[in-house]
Amino acid sequence: MPQTLIGTEMQTRTQETYLKDIYDFLEPEILVVCPKCHRKASIKTGKFSVAVFSAEDLKLVCTDCGYNKKLSEKAKLFSNASTDVNCSTGRSFTVGNGKDPFFDCELWLTKPCAENNLWAYNYEHLDFLYDHVRATLRERNAEAPRNRSLGSRLPKWMTSRKNRDSLLKCIADLKERQ
Ligand SMILES: [Zn+2]
């Protein structure tokens, strides 16, 4: 049965726009820490539409230890569901809290950075962050209008000039994390 992907703690218009970008990075896979062996595992999300998709078929797979679990085998409600919006079938998905939205696992690509928590769903997401942090800085340096920039939709701490160097370094570090 199709489900609606909803739920976020973010409120402002800018951040909502950023979330639309985040949705694009939920596919084709989300890299997480394996619940069993703590090495890199993957949630195969395949191709799904953001508005309507069947989540029950989503699978968490670890090629190291063989862990393999479908979302349909997981308990219906997440422990932090009180802060989320529940969809009609009793599941809720939180996007934008630094964990994977489906199994609630720690992400593989995450790292403390500039007194915040840098995280990405996969390497494409990291590339996006890297490119747009740099693009935003270029625009700011040139004092050009930046409202068209995807980078302007990033959280403030990610576009702050004082965090520039450490952020780019953190992203580069995570890109090396295979
Ligand atoms: Zn494993």
PDB file of C-alpha atoms and ligand atoms in Angstrom:
ATOM      1  CA  MET A   1       0.000   0.000   0.000  1.00  0.00           C
ATOM      2  CA  PRO A   2       1.395   3.424  -0.916  1.00  0.00           C
ATOM      3  CA  GLN A   3       2.555   5.612   1.918  1.00  0.00           C
ATOM      4  CA  THR A   4       3.184   9.288   2.201  1.00  0.00           C
ATOM      5  CA  LEU A   5       6.663  10.382   3.138  1.00  0.00           C
ATOM      6  CA  ILE A   6       6.257  13.141   5.667  1.00  0.00           C
ATOM      7  CA  GLY A   7       7.659  14.426   8.887  1.00  0.00           C
ATOM      8  CA  THR A   8      10.311  16.977   9.676  1.00  0.00           C
ATOM      9  CA  GLU A   9      11.393  19.189  12.501  1.00  0.00           C
ATOM     10  CA  MET A  10      12.371  21.965  10.147  1.00  0.00           C
ATOM     11  CA  GLN A  11      10.002  24.873   9.827  1.00  0.00           C
ATOM     12  CA  THR A  12      11.260  27.808   7.812  1.00  0.00           C
ATOM     13  CA  ARG A  13      10.632  28.284   4.145  1.00  0.00           C
ATOM     14  CA  THR A  14      14.319  28.119   3.339  1.00  0.00           C
ATOM     15  CA  GLN A  15      14.722  24.852   5.137  1.00  0.00           C
ATOM     16  CA  GLU A  16      11.651  23.374   3.520  1.00  0.00           C
ATOM     17  CA  THR A  17      13.198  24.110   0.192  1.00  0.00           C
ATOM     18  CA  TYR A  18      16.367  22.439   1.336  1.00  0.00           C
ATOM     19  CA  LEU A  19      14.365  19.376   2.330  1.00  0.00           C
ATOM     20  CA  LYS A  20      13.158  19.000  -1.221  1.00  0.00           C
ATOM     21  CA  ASP A  21      16.785  18.676  -2.144  1.00  0.00           C
ATOM     22  CA  ILE A  22      17.302  16.124   0.607  1.00  0.00           C
ATOM     23  CA  TYR A  23      14.521  13.936  -0.758  1.00  0.00           C
ATOM     24  CA  ASP A  24      16.441  13.647  -3.983  1.00  0.00           C
ATOM     25  CA  PHE A  25      19.262  11.993  -2.080  1.00  0.00           C
ATOM     26  CA  LEU A  26      17.181   9.266  -0.472  1.00  0.00           C
ATOM     27  CA  GLU A  27      17.738   7.184  -3.604  1.00  0.00           C
ATOM     28  CA  PRO A  28      19.115   4.851  -4.822  1.00  0.00           C
ATOM     29  CA  GLU A  29      20.617   3.977  -1.449  1.00  0.00           C
ATOM     30  CA  ILE A  30      21.251   5.324   2.034  1.00  0.00           C
ATOM     31  CA  LEU A  31      24.525   4.358   3.683  1.00  0.00           C
ATOM     32  CA  VAL A  32      24.201   3.435   7.356  1.00  0.00           C
ATOM     33  CA  VAL A  33      26.153   1.787  10.149  1.00  0.00           C
ATOM     34  CA  CYS A  34      25.262  -1.907  10.205  1.00  0.00           C
ATOM     35  CA  PRO A  35      23.219  -2.657  13.356  1.00  0.00           C
ATOM     36  CA  LYS A  36      25.055  -5.970  13.714  1.00  0.00           C
ATOM     37  CA  CYS A  37      28.744  -5.524  12.745  1.00  0.00           C
ATOM     38  CA  HIS A  38      28.975  -1.710  12.699  1.00  0.00           C
ATOM     39  CA  ARG A  39      30.560  -1.624   9.277  1.00  0.00           C
ATOM     40  CA  LYS A  40      29.025   0.041   6.222  1.00  0.00           C
ATOM     41  CA  ALA A  41      25.567  -1.203   5.258  1.00  0.00           C
ATOM     42  CA  SER A  42      23.080   0.078   2.728  1.00  0.00           C
ATOM     43  CA  ILE A  43      19.359   0.672   2.554  1.00  0.00           C
ATOM     44  CA  LYS A  44      18.295  -0.026  -0.986  1.00  0.00           C
ATOM     45  CA  THR A  45      15.664   2.556  -1.710  1.00  0.00           C
ATOM     46  CA  GLY A  46      15.621   2.116  -5.466  1.00  0.00           C
ATOM     47  CA  LYS A  47      13.470   4.514  -7.397  1.00  0.00           C
ATOM     48  CA  PHE A  48      10.542   5.968  -5.550  1.00  0.00           C
ATOM     49  CA  SER A  49       8.427   9.036  -5.789  1.00  0.00           C
ATOM     50  CA  VAL A  50       8.687  11.305  -2.778  1.00  0.00           C
ATOM     51  CA  ALA A  51       4.950  11.734  -2.426  1.00  0.00           C
ATOM     52  CA  VAL A  52       3.862   8.141  -2.700  1.00  0.00           C
ATOM     53  CA  PHE A  53       5.878   4.984  -2.412  1.00  0.00           C
ATOM     54  CA  SER A  54       5.755   1.537  -0.949  1.00  0.00           C
ATOM     55  CA  ALA A  55       8.148   1.460   1.985  1.00  0.00           C
ATOM     56  CA  GLU A  56       7.534  -2.107   3.057  1.00  0.00           C
ATOM     57  CA  ASP A  57       9.901  -3.426   0.408  1.00  0.00           C
ATOM     58  CA  LEU A  58      12.815  -1.287   1.564  1.00  0.00           C
ATOM     59  CA  LYS A  59      15.736  -3.429   2.668  1.00  0.00           C
ATOM     60  CA  LEU A  60      18.751  -2.891   4.902  1.00  0.00           C
ATOM     61  CA  VAL A  61      21.634  -4.990   3.579  1.00  0.00           C
ATOM     62  CA  CYS A  62      25.174  -5.494   4.900  1.00  0.00           C
ATOM     63  CA  THR A  63      27.580  -7.235   2.530  1.00  0.00           C
ATOM     64  CA  ASP A  64      30.120  -7.701   5.347  1.00  0.00           C
ATOM     65  CA  CYS A  65      28.130  -9.768   7.830  1.00  0.00           C
ATOM     66  CA  GLY A  66      25.096 -10.710   5.771  1.00  0.00           C
ATOM     67  CA  TYR A  67      22.581  -8.706   7.812  1.00  0.00           C
ATOM     68  CA  ASN A  68      19.458  -8.414   5.707  1.00  0.00           C
ATOM     69  CA  LYS A  69      16.177  -7.009   6.892  1.00  0.00           C
ATOM     70  CA  LYS A  70      13.067  -5.629   5.245  1.00  0.00           C
ATOM     71  CA  LEU A  71      11.254  -2.655   6.670  1.00  0.00           C
ATOM     72  CA  SER A  72       8.138  -4.797   6.884  1.00  0.00           C
ATOM     73  CA  GLU A  73       9.963  -6.889   9.524  1.00  0.00           C
ATOM     74  CA  LYS A  74      10.573  -3.850  11.679  1.00  0.00           C
ATOM     75  CA  ALA A  75       8.217  -2.710  14.448  1.00  0.00           C
ATOM     76  CA  LYS A  76       5.616  -0.274  13.213  1.00  0.00           C
ATOM     77  CA  LEU A  77       6.357   2.887  15.174  1.00  0.00           C
ATOM     78  CA  PHE A  78       9.721   4.412  15.859  1.00  0.00           C
ATOM     79  CA  SER A  79      10.617   5.338  19.413  1.00  0.00           C
ATOM     80  CA  ASN A  80      10.782   9.047  18.657  1.00  0.00           C
ATOM     81  CA  ALA A  81       7.457   9.059  16.845  1.00  0.00           C
ATOM     82  CA  SER A  82       5.944  11.622  19.209  1.00  0.00           C
ATOM     83  CA  THR A  83       7.846  14.361  17.406  1.00  0.00           C
ATOM     84  CA  ASP A  84       6.886  13.119  13.988  1.00  0.00           C
ATOM     85  CA  VAL A  85       3.836  13.145  11.840  1.00  0.00           C
ATOM     86  CA  ASN A  86       2.415   9.673  11.466  1.00  0.00           C
ATOM     87  CA  CYS A  87       1.152   8.485   8.152  1.00  0.00           C
ATOM     88  CA  SER A  88      -2.048   6.553   7.759  1.00  0.00           C
ATOM     89  CA  THR A  89      -0.524   3.108   8.050  1.00  0.00           C
ATOM     90  CA  GLY A  90       1.103   3.844  11.400  1.00  0.00           C
ATOM     91  CA  ARG A  91       4.635   4.443  10.218  1.00  0.00           C
ATOM     92  CA  SER A  92       6.397   7.748  10.451  1.00  0.00           C
ATOM     93  CA  PHE A  93       9.502   8.903   8.673  1.00  0.00           C
ATOM     94  CA  THR A  94      11.714  11.727   9.803  1.00  0.00           C
ATOM     95  CA  VAL A  95      13.881  13.373   7.201  1.00  0.00           C
ATOM     96  CA  GLY A  96      16.598  15.758   8.212  1.00  0.00           C
ATOM     97  CA  ASN A  97      17.551  14.555  11.698  1.00  0.00           C
ATOM     98  CA  GLY A  98      20.852  12.950  10.742  1.00  0.00           C
ATOM     99  CA  LYS A  99      19.604   9.369  10.822  1.00  0.00           C
ATOM    100  CA  ASP A 100      18.123   7.293   8.083  1.00  0.00           C
ATOM    101  CA  PRO A 101      14.377   7.951   7.845  1.00  0.00           C
ATOM    102  CA  PHE A 102      13.310   4.328   7.610  1.00  0.00           C
ATOM    103  CA  PHE A 103      15.268   2.099   9.998  1.00  0.00           C
ATOM    104  CA  ASP A 104      16.438   4.937  12.250  1.00  0.00           C
ATOM    105  CA  CYS A 105      20.062   3.781  11.965  1.00  0.00           C
ATOM    106  CA  GLU A 106      23.141   5.932  12.383  1.00  0.00           C
ATOM    107  CA  LEU A 107      24.313   7.216   9.024  1.00  0.00           C
ATOM    108  CA  TRP A 108      27.675   6.035   7.717  1.00  0.00           C
ATOM    109  CA  LEU A 109      28.614   9.464   6.444  1.00  0.00           C
ATOM    110  CA  THR A 110      28.443  11.616   9.536  1.00  0.00           C
ATOM    111  CA  LYS A 111      30.972  13.620  11.502  1.00  0.00           C
ATOM    112  CA  PRO A 112      31.035  16.405  14.086  1.00  0.00           C
ATOM    113  CA  CYS A 113      31.979  19.609  12.303  1.00  0.00           C
ATOM    114  CA  ALA A 114      32.106  23.253  13.367  1.00  0.00           C
ATOM    115  CA  GLU A 115      30.078  22.527  16.527  1.00  0.00           C
ATOM    116  CA  ASN A 116      27.378  20.911  14.421  1.00  0.00           C
ATOM    117  CA  ASN A 117      26.768  17.508  12.963  1.00  0.00           C
ATOM    118  CA  LEU A 118      27.598  17.043   9.312  1.00  0.00           C
ATOM    119  CA  TRP A 119      25.778  14.157   7.670  1.00  0.00           C
ATOM    120  CA  ALA A 120      24.861  12.848   4.236  1.00  0.00           C
ATOM    121  CA  TYR A 121      22.790   9.942   2.983  1.00  0.00           C
ATOM    122  CA  ASN A 122      25.302   8.859   0.338  1.00  0.00           C
ATOM    123  CA  TYR A 123      28.332  10.034  -1.654  1.00  0.00           C
ATOM    124  CA  GLU A 124      26.192  11.921  -4.169  1.00  0.00           C
ATOM    125  CA  HIS A 125      24.737  13.896  -1.287  1.00  0.00           C
ATOM    126  CA  LEU A 126      28.279  14.702  -0.103  1.00  0.00           C
ATOM    127  CA  ASP A 127      29.250  15.862  -3.568  1.00  0.00           C
ATOM    128  CA  PHE A 128      26.189  18.090  -3.614  1.00  0.00           C
ATOM    129  CA  LEU A 129      27.139  19.654  -0.281  1.00  0.00           C
ATOM    130  CA  TYR A 130      30.734  20.172  -1.336  1.00  0.00           C
ATOM    131  CA  ASP A 131      29.806  21.798  -4.638  1.00  0.00           C
ATOM    132  CA  HIS A 132      27.177  24.054  -3.167  1.00  0.00           C
ATOM    133  CA  VAL A 133      29.148  25.196  -0.165  1.00  0.00           C
ATOM    134  CA  ARG A 134      31.857  26.235  -2.586  1.00  0.00           C
ATOM    135  CA  ALA A 135      29.362  27.782  -5.006  1.00  0.00           C
ATOM    136  CA  THR A 136      27.729  29.814  -2.249  1.00  0.00           C
ATOM    137  CA  LEU A 137      31.079  31.117  -1.143  1.00  0.00           C
ATOM    138  CA  ARG A 138      31.984  32.091  -4.675  1.00  0.00           C
ATOM    139  CA  GLU A 139      28.732  33.996  -5.056  1.00  0.00           C
ATOM    140  CA  ARG A 140      29.181  35.744  -1.760  1.00  0.00           C
ATOM    141  CA  ASN A 141      32.695  36.749  -2.610  1.00  0.00           C
ATOM    142  CA  ALA A 142      31.457  38.246  -5.850  1.00  0.00           C
ATOM    143  CA  GLU A 143      28.515  39.863  -4.044  1.00  0.00           C
ATOM    144  CA  ALA A 144      26.220  38.440  -6.683  1.00  0.00           C
ATOM    145  CA  PRO A 145      22.549  37.729  -5.981  1.00  0.00           C
ATOM    146  CA  ARG A 146      22.424  34.311  -4.454  1.00  0.00           C
ATOM    147  CA  ASN A 147      18.707  33.574  -4.295  1.00  0.00           C
ATOM    148  CA  ARG A 148      18.956  31.190  -7.207  1.00  0.00           C
ATOM    149  CA  SER A 149      21.657  29.183  -5.524  1.00  0.00           C
ATOM    150  CA  LEU A 150      20.874  25.784  -4.107  1.00  0.00           C
ATOM    151  CA  GLY A 151      23.637  26.558  -1.663  1.00  0.00           C
ATOM    152  CA  SER A 152      21.530  29.329  -0.160  1.00  0.00           C
ATOM    153  CA  ARG A 153      19.091  26.640   0.955  1.00  0.00           C
ATOM    154  CA  LEU A 154      21.656  24.962   3.142  1.00  0.00           C
ATOM    155  CA  PRO A 155      21.473  25.400   6.927  1.00  0.00           C
ATOM    156  CA  LYS A 156      23.066  28.658   8.040  1.00  0.00           C
ATOM    157  CA  TRP A 157      26.059  27.073   9.752  1.00  0.00           C
ATOM    158  CA  MET A 158      26.976  25.392   6.462  1.00  0.00           C
ATOM    159  CA  THR A 159      27.097  28.642   4.545  1.00  0.00           C
ATOM    160  CA  SER A 160      28.771  30.689   7.240  1.00  0.00           C
ATOM    161  CA  ARG A 161      32.076  32.097   6.091  1.00  0.00           C
ATOM    162  CA  LYS A 162      33.774  31.264   9.360  1.00  0.00           C
ATOM    163  CA  ASN A 163      32.930  27.573   8.941  1.00  0.00           C
ATOM    164  CA  ARG A 164      34.001  27.380   5.322  1.00  0.00           C
ATOM    165  CA  ASP A 165      37.392  25.757   5.704  1.00  0.00           C
ATOM    166  CA  SER A 166      36.462  23.259   8.386  1.00  0.00           C
ATOM    167  CA  LEU A 167      33.284  22.309   6.551  1.00  0.00           C
ATOM    168  CA  LEU A 168      35.025  21.636   3.258  1.00  0.00           C
ATOM    169  CA  LYS A 169      37.663  19.649   5.140  1.00  0.00           C
ATOM    170  CA  CYS A 170      34.989  17.588   6.954  1.00  0.00           C
ATOM    171  CA  ILE A 171      33.170  16.849   3.698  1.00  0.00           C
ATOM    172  CA  ALA A 172      36.444  15.840   2.053  1.00  0.00           C
ATOM    173  CA  ASP A 173      37.183  13.529   5.012  1.00  0.00           C
ATOM    174  CA  LEU A 174      33.799  11.853   4.708  1.00  0.00           C
ATOM    175  CA  LYS A 175      34.274  11.344   0.969  1.00  0.00           C
ATOM    176  CA  GLU A 176      37.313   9.236   1.845  1.00  0.00           C
ATOM    177  CA  ARG A 177      35.309   7.075   4.242  1.00  0.00           C
ATOM    178  CA  GLN A 178      34.733   3.917   2.267  1.00  0.00           C
TER     179      GLN A 178
HETATM  180 ZN    ZN B   1      27.077  -5.989   9.076  1.00  0.00          ZN
END
